[in-house]
């Protein structure tokens, strides 16, 4: 039975959380497909930050112990050859869970990444996480209700955030963190301080 994600949706309190010293971890995964029960994570990237800036980064390729479908490689450019000598998820997950401990998790379309993360946690028989999760996709719909599309690259371009390597986990995590901070600034009049 997969764990439920603890979403944080009171976006009007985010500036206050940031001001009071909360730590956030923007993260992203690349996977072998779309279904967390049959597909696996092949890359995790994360950027830990607070109001003062970046604190730390986490980035690793993961050997999924199965072939990466060509359609996935065409999107994220991660090949079987690239991951063949990478560690397996059992060896990575404890370090990643330690990395995010005590932080708010930030992800774009967070339900996707959290489904995969929770499925891998369950497969590894690790303790479920209880971090609060902020979904920048949902947040962007709140911040910019008149937009037609809310894909991360579109939002990044609109806010002047440079995207260097889309569909690679660490770069997408960095963009997501910047998107999060920019949306807090863009909604300053709505923030409760």
PDB file of C-alpha atoms in Angstrom:
ATOM      1  CA  UNK A   1       0.000   0.000   0.000  1.00  0.00           C
ATOM      2  CA  UNK A   2       1.568   3.249  -1.125  1.00  0.00           C
ATOM      3  CA  UNK A   3       1.962   6.148   1.279  1.00  0.00           C
ATOM      4  CA  UNK A   4      -0.121   9.302   0.802  1.00  0.00           C
ATOM      5  CA  UNK A   5       1.771  12.515   0.060  1.00  0.00           C
ATOM      6  CA  UNK A   6       1.469  15.322   2.609  1.00  0.00           C
ATOM      7  CA  UNK A   7       0.861  18.325   0.316  1.00  0.00           C
ATOM      8  CA  UNK A   8       1.296  21.898   1.597  1.00  0.00           C
ATOM      9  CA  UNK A   9      -1.260  24.116  -0.154  1.00  0.00           C
ATOM     10  CA  UNK A  10      -1.366  27.323   1.896  1.00  0.00           C
ATOM     11  CA  UNK A  11       0.735  29.255  -0.618  1.00  0.00           C
ATOM     12  CA  UNK A  12       0.007  32.582   1.135  1.00  0.00           C
ATOM     13  CA  UNK A  13       2.289  31.470   3.998  1.00  0.00           C
ATOM     14  CA  UNK A  14       5.345  30.579   1.930  1.00  0.00           C
ATOM     15  CA  UNK A  15       7.099  33.959   2.236  1.00  0.00           C
ATOM     16  CA  UNK A  16       6.712  33.723   6.002  1.00  0.00           C
ATOM     17  CA  UNK A  17       8.143  30.186   6.065  1.00  0.00           C
ATOM     18  CA  UNK A  18      11.092  31.365   3.992  1.00  0.00           C
ATOM     19  CA  UNK A  19      11.604  34.425   6.200  1.00  0.00           C
ATOM     20  CA  UNK A  20      11.447  32.312   9.376  1.00  0.00           C
ATOM     21  CA  UNK A  21      14.318  30.116   8.172  1.00  0.00           C
ATOM     22  CA  UNK A  22      12.588  27.065   6.695  1.00  0.00           C
ATOM     23  CA  UNK A  23      14.720  24.854   4.484  1.00  0.00           C
ATOM     24  CA  UNK A  24      13.404  23.543   1.172  1.00  0.00           C
ATOM     25  CA  UNK A  25      14.588  20.809  -1.180  1.00  0.00           C
ATOM     26  CA  UNK A  26      13.605  21.099  -4.835  1.00  0.00           C
ATOM     27  CA  UNK A  27      13.914  17.686  -6.452  1.00  0.00           C
ATOM     28  CA  UNK A  28      13.216  15.851  -9.664  1.00  0.00           C
ATOM     29  CA  UNK A  29      13.431  12.296 -10.927  1.00  0.00           C
ATOM     30  CA  UNK A  30      13.991  10.754 -14.311  1.00  0.00           C
ATOM     31  CA  UNK A  31      12.386   7.343 -14.779  1.00  0.00           C
ATOM     32  CA  UNK A  32      12.082   4.371 -17.129  1.00  0.00           C
ATOM     33  CA  UNK A  33       8.428   5.210 -17.762  1.00  0.00           C
ATOM     34  CA  UNK A  34       5.243   6.635 -16.332  1.00  0.00           C
ATOM     35  CA  UNK A  35       3.992   3.910 -13.985  1.00  0.00           C
ATOM     36  CA  UNK A  36       5.660   3.721 -10.571  1.00  0.00           C
ATOM     37  CA  UNK A  37       4.661   0.101  -9.961  1.00  0.00           C
ATOM     38  CA  UNK A  38       6.439  -1.227 -13.071  1.00  0.00           C
ATOM     39  CA  UNK A  39       8.995   1.494 -13.896  1.00  0.00           C
ATOM     40  CA  UNK A  40      12.054   2.655 -11.969  1.00  0.00           C
ATOM     41  CA  UNK A  41      13.934   5.840 -11.101  1.00  0.00           C
ATOM     42  CA  UNK A  42      17.141   6.287 -13.119  1.00  0.00           C
ATOM     43  CA  UNK A  43      18.195   9.707 -11.816  1.00  0.00           C
ATOM     44  CA  UNK A  44      17.532  11.836  -8.749  1.00  0.00           C
ATOM     45  CA  UNK A  45      18.563  15.471  -8.584  1.00  0.00           C
ATOM     46  CA  UNK A  46      17.930  17.834  -5.692  1.00  0.00           C
ATOM     47  CA  UNK A  47      18.883  21.311  -4.512  1.00  0.00           C
ATOM     48  CA  UNK A  48      18.547  22.202  -0.820  1.00  0.00           C
ATOM     49  CA  UNK A  49      18.075  25.919  -0.137  1.00  0.00           C
ATOM     50  CA  UNK A  50      16.745  28.548   2.239  1.00  0.00           C
ATOM     51  CA  UNK A  51      16.326  32.339   2.133  1.00  0.00           C
ATOM     52  CA  UNK A  52      20.122  32.749   2.070  1.00  0.00           C
ATOM     53  CA  UNK A  53      20.616  30.576  -1.020  1.00  0.00           C
ATOM     54  CA  UNK A  54      21.731  27.080  -1.949  1.00  0.00           C
ATOM     55  CA  UNK A  55      22.891  24.915   0.958  1.00  0.00           C
ATOM     56  CA  UNK A  56      23.708  21.667  -0.842  1.00  0.00           C
ATOM     57  CA  UNK A  57      23.022  19.571  -3.951  1.00  0.00           C
ATOM     58  CA  UNK A  58      22.339  15.884  -4.538  1.00  0.00           C
ATOM     59  CA  UNK A  59      22.601  14.278  -7.954  1.00  0.00           C
ATOM     60  CA  UNK A  60      23.073  10.696  -9.041  1.00  0.00           C
ATOM     61  CA  UNK A  61      22.299   8.320 -11.844  1.00  0.00           C
ATOM     62  CA  UNK A  62      20.769   5.021 -10.710  1.00  0.00           C
ATOM     63  CA  UNK A  63      21.016   1.581 -12.248  1.00  0.00           C
ATOM     64  CA  UNK A  64      17.367   0.501 -12.578  1.00  0.00           C
ATOM     65  CA  UNK A  65      18.371  -3.141 -13.129  1.00  0.00           C
ATOM     66  CA  UNK A  66      16.248  -3.158 -16.274  1.00  0.00           C
ATOM     67  CA  UNK A  67      16.526  -1.682 -19.750  1.00  0.00           C
ATOM     68  CA  UNK A  68      15.703   1.978 -20.279  1.00  0.00           C
ATOM     69  CA  UNK A  69      13.150   2.223 -23.108  1.00  0.00           C
ATOM     70  CA  UNK A  70      14.302   4.188 -26.145  1.00  0.00           C
ATOM     71  CA  UNK A  71      11.364   6.617 -25.805  1.00  0.00           C
ATOM     72  CA  UNK A  72      12.652   7.564 -22.329  1.00  0.00           C
ATOM     73  CA  UNK A  73      16.219   7.964 -23.564  1.00  0.00           C
ATOM     74  CA  UNK A  74      14.906  10.223 -26.340  1.00  0.00           C
ATOM     75  CA  UNK A  75      13.452  12.532 -23.662  1.00  0.00           C
ATOM     76  CA  UNK A  76      16.095  12.567 -20.922  1.00  0.00           C
ATOM     77  CA  UNK A  77      19.145  11.378 -22.930  1.00  0.00           C
ATOM     78  CA  UNK A  78      20.010   8.829 -20.240  1.00  0.00           C
ATOM     79  CA  UNK A  79      21.204   5.580 -21.797  1.00  0.00           C
ATOM     80  CA  UNK A  80      21.660   2.037 -20.499  1.00  0.00           C
ATOM     81  CA  UNK A  81      25.409   2.537 -20.941  1.00  0.00           C
ATOM     82  CA  UNK A  82      25.329   5.638 -18.691  1.00  0.00           C
ATOM     83  CA  UNK A  83      23.672   3.816 -15.776  1.00  0.00           C
ATOM     84  CA  UNK A  84      25.242   0.348 -16.040  1.00  0.00           C
ATOM     85  CA  UNK A  85      27.937   1.106 -13.414  1.00  0.00           C
ATOM     86  CA  UNK A  86      25.749   3.409 -11.294  1.00  0.00           C
ATOM     87  CA  UNK A  87      24.556   2.368  -7.837  1.00  0.00           C
ATOM     88  CA  UNK A  88      21.175   0.679  -7.420  1.00  0.00           C
ATOM     89  CA  UNK A  89      18.299   2.445  -5.636  1.00  0.00           C
ATOM     90  CA  UNK A  90      18.812   0.485  -2.379  1.00  0.00           C
ATOM     91  CA  UNK A  91      22.257   2.081  -2.057  1.00  0.00           C
ATOM     92  CA  UNK A  92      21.083   5.601  -2.965  1.00  0.00           C
ATOM     93  CA  UNK A  93      17.770   5.996  -1.190  1.00  0.00           C
ATOM     94  CA  UNK A  94      19.018   6.141   2.425  1.00  0.00           C
ATOM     95  CA  UNK A  95      21.402   8.981   1.490  1.00  0.00           C
ATOM     96  CA  UNK A  96      18.658  10.850  -0.364  1.00  0.00           C
ATOM     97  CA  UNK A  97      16.206  10.468   2.515  1.00  0.00           C
ATOM     98  CA  UNK A  98      18.867  11.814   4.860  1.00  0.00           C
ATOM     99  CA  UNK A  99      19.442  14.721   2.439  1.00  0.00           C
ATOM    100  CA  UNK A 100      15.758  15.775   2.495  1.00  0.00           C
ATOM    101  CA  UNK A 101      15.248  15.194   6.212  1.00  0.00           C
ATOM    102  CA  UNK A 102      13.658  18.184   7.950  1.00  0.00           C
ATOM    103  CA  UNK A 103      12.983  20.091   4.719  1.00  0.00           C
ATOM    104  CA  UNK A 104       9.921  21.019   2.716  1.00  0.00           C
ATOM    105  CA  UNK A 105      10.018  19.142  -0.586  1.00  0.00           C
ATOM    106  CA  UNK A 106       9.393  21.189  -3.734  1.00  0.00           C
ATOM    107  CA  UNK A 107       8.672  19.576  -7.117  1.00  0.00           C
ATOM    108  CA  UNK A 108       6.875  20.439 -10.343  1.00  0.00           C
ATOM    109  CA  UNK A 109       4.011  18.000 -10.853  1.00  0.00           C
ATOM    110  CA  UNK A 110       5.029  16.618  -7.466  1.00  0.00           C
ATOM    111  CA  UNK A 111       2.491  13.809  -7.471  1.00  0.00           C
ATOM    112  CA  UNK A 112       4.488  12.073 -10.243  1.00  0.00           C
ATOM    113  CA  UNK A 113       7.865  12.278  -8.491  1.00  0.00           C
ATOM    114  CA  UNK A 114       6.378  11.484  -5.090  1.00  0.00           C
ATOM    115  CA  UNK A 115       4.606   8.372  -6.439  1.00  0.00           C
ATOM    116  CA  UNK A 116       7.939   7.095  -7.730  1.00  0.00           C
ATOM    117  CA  UNK A 117       9.834   8.052  -4.576  1.00  0.00           C
ATOM    118  CA  UNK A 118       7.228   6.426  -2.334  1.00  0.00           C
ATOM    119  CA  UNK A 119       7.137   3.270  -4.479  1.00  0.00           C
ATOM    120  CA  UNK A 120      10.931   2.939  -4.279  1.00  0.00           C
ATOM    121  CA  UNK A 121      10.843   3.561  -0.494  1.00  0.00           C
ATOM    122  CA  UNK A 122       8.258   0.802  -0.155  1.00  0.00           C
ATOM    123  CA  UNK A 123      10.240  -1.627  -2.344  1.00  0.00           C
ATOM    124  CA  UNK A 124      13.340  -0.960  -0.223  1.00  0.00           C
ATOM    125  CA  UNK A 125      11.371  -1.492   3.013  1.00  0.00           C
ATOM    126  CA  UNK A 126      12.375   1.939   4.317  1.00  0.00           C
ATOM    127  CA  UNK A 127      10.403   4.122   6.672  1.00  0.00           C
ATOM    128  CA  UNK A 128       7.891   6.383   4.845  1.00  0.00           C
ATOM    129  CA  UNK A 129       8.720  10.084   4.727  1.00  0.00           C
ATOM    130  CA  UNK A 130       6.526  12.692   6.366  1.00  0.00           C
ATOM    131  CA  UNK A 131       7.925  15.830   4.695  1.00  0.00           C
ATOM    132  CA  UNK A 132       5.405  18.402   3.535  1.00  0.00           C
ATOM    133  CA  UNK A 133       5.418  18.704  -0.254  1.00  0.00           C
ATOM    134  CA  UNK A 134       4.895  21.858  -2.299  1.00  0.00           C
ATOM    135  CA  UNK A 135       3.832  21.286  -5.896  1.00  0.00           C
ATOM    136  CA  UNK A 136       4.985  24.184  -8.093  1.00  0.00           C
ATOM    137  CA  UNK A 137       2.542  23.078 -10.800  1.00  0.00           C
ATOM    138  CA  UNK A 138      -0.398  23.569  -8.436  1.00  0.00           C
ATOM    139  CA  UNK A 139       1.245  26.695  -6.985  1.00  0.00           C
ATOM    140  CA  UNK A 140       1.690  28.205 -10.480  1.00  0.00           C
ATOM    141  CA  UNK A 141      -2.019  27.745 -11.199  1.00  0.00           C
ATOM    142  CA  UNK A 142      -2.721  29.687  -7.995  1.00  0.00           C
ATOM    143  CA  UNK A 143      -0.096  32.369  -8.745  1.00  0.00           C
ATOM    144  CA  UNK A 144      -0.923  32.809 -12.457  1.00  0.00           C
ATOM    145  CA  UNK A 145      -4.578  31.774 -12.920  1.00  0.00           C
ATOM    146  CA  UNK A 146      -4.853  33.271 -16.417  1.00  0.00           C
ATOM    147  CA  UNK A 147      -2.109  31.223 -18.083  1.00  0.00           C
ATOM    148  CA  UNK A 148      -3.007  28.580 -20.630  1.00  0.00           C
ATOM    149  CA  UNK A 149      -0.067  26.224 -19.939  1.00  0.00           C
ATOM    150  CA  UNK A 150       1.881  25.471 -16.776  1.00  0.00           C
ATOM    151  CA  UNK A 151       4.794  23.344 -17.938  1.00  0.00           C
ATOM    152  CA  UNK A 152       7.999  24.099 -16.089  1.00  0.00           C
ATOM    153  CA  UNK A 153       9.988  25.335 -19.152  1.00  0.00           C
ATOM    154  CA  UNK A 154       7.145  27.715 -20.104  1.00  0.00           C
ATOM    155  CA  UNK A 155       6.973  29.138 -16.566  1.00  0.00           C
ATOM    156  CA  UNK A 156      10.762  29.395 -16.413  1.00  0.00           C
ATOM    157  CA  UNK A 157      10.866  31.379 -19.660  1.00  0.00           C
ATOM    158  CA  UNK A 158       8.085  33.668 -18.448  1.00  0.00           C
ATOM    159  CA  UNK A 159       9.986  34.383 -15.214  1.00  0.00           C
ATOM    160  CA  UNK A 160      13.407  34.731 -16.861  1.00  0.00           C
ATOM    161  CA  UNK A 161      14.859  31.532 -15.365  1.00  0.00           C
ATOM    162  CA  UNK A 162      17.563  29.971 -17.516  1.00  0.00           C
ATOM    163  CA  UNK A 163      16.977  26.310 -18.421  1.00  0.00           C
ATOM    164  CA  UNK A 164      20.259  24.671 -19.393  1.00  0.00           C
ATOM    165  CA  UNK A 165      19.496  20.958 -19.581  1.00  0.00           C
ATOM    166  CA  UNK A 166      15.762  20.193 -19.443  1.00  0.00           C
ATOM    167  CA  UNK A 167      14.754  16.641 -18.528  1.00  0.00           C
ATOM    168  CA  UNK A 168      17.852  16.013 -16.453  1.00  0.00           C
ATOM    169  CA  UNK A 169      17.020  15.759 -12.776  1.00  0.00           C
ATOM    170  CA  UNK A 170      19.510  18.169 -11.169  1.00  0.00           C
ATOM    171  CA  UNK A 171      18.914  20.936 -13.702  1.00  0.00           C
ATOM    172  CA  UNK A 172      15.143  20.505 -13.464  1.00  0.00           C
ATOM    173  CA  UNK A 173      15.416  20.635  -9.645  1.00  0.00           C
ATOM    174  CA  UNK A 174      17.433  23.867  -9.854  1.00  0.00           C
ATOM    175  CA  UNK A 175      14.847  25.408 -12.199  1.00  0.00           C
ATOM    176  CA  UNK A 176      12.021  24.229  -9.914  1.00  0.00           C
ATOM    177  CA  UNK A 177      13.653  25.858  -6.866  1.00  0.00           C
ATOM    178  CA  UNK A 178      14.042  29.127  -8.747  1.00  0.00           C
ATOM    179  CA  UNK A 179      10.477  28.895 -10.020  1.00  0.00           C
ATOM    180  CA  UNK A 180       9.293  28.453  -6.425  1.00  0.00           C
ATOM    181  CA  UNK A 181      11.240  31.509  -5.177  1.00  0.00           C
ATOM    182  CA  UNK A 182      10.133  33.652  -8.120  1.00  0.00           C
ATOM    183  CA  UNK A 183       6.481  32.758  -7.569  1.00  0.00           C
ATOM    184  CA  UNK A 184       6.750  33.857  -3.944  1.00  0.00           C
ATOM    185  CA  UNK A 185       8.076  37.240  -5.148  1.00  0.00           C
ATOM    186  CA  UNK A 186       5.415  37.471  -7.870  1.00  0.00           C
ATOM    187  CA  UNK A 187       2.660  36.895  -5.285  1.00  0.00           C
ATOM    188  CA  UNK A 188       4.061  39.322  -2.690  1.00  0.00           C
ATOM    189  CA  UNK A 189       0.749  41.150  -2.414  1.00  0.00           C
ATOM    190  CA  UNK A 190      -0.979  37.889  -1.485  1.00  0.00           C
ATOM    191  CA  UNK A 191       1.614  36.681   1.002  1.00  0.00           C
ATOM    192  CA  UNK A 192       0.855  36.872   4.722  1.00  0.00           C
ATOM    193  CA  UNK A 193       3.807  38.197   6.684  1.00  0.00           C
TER     194      UNK A 193
END
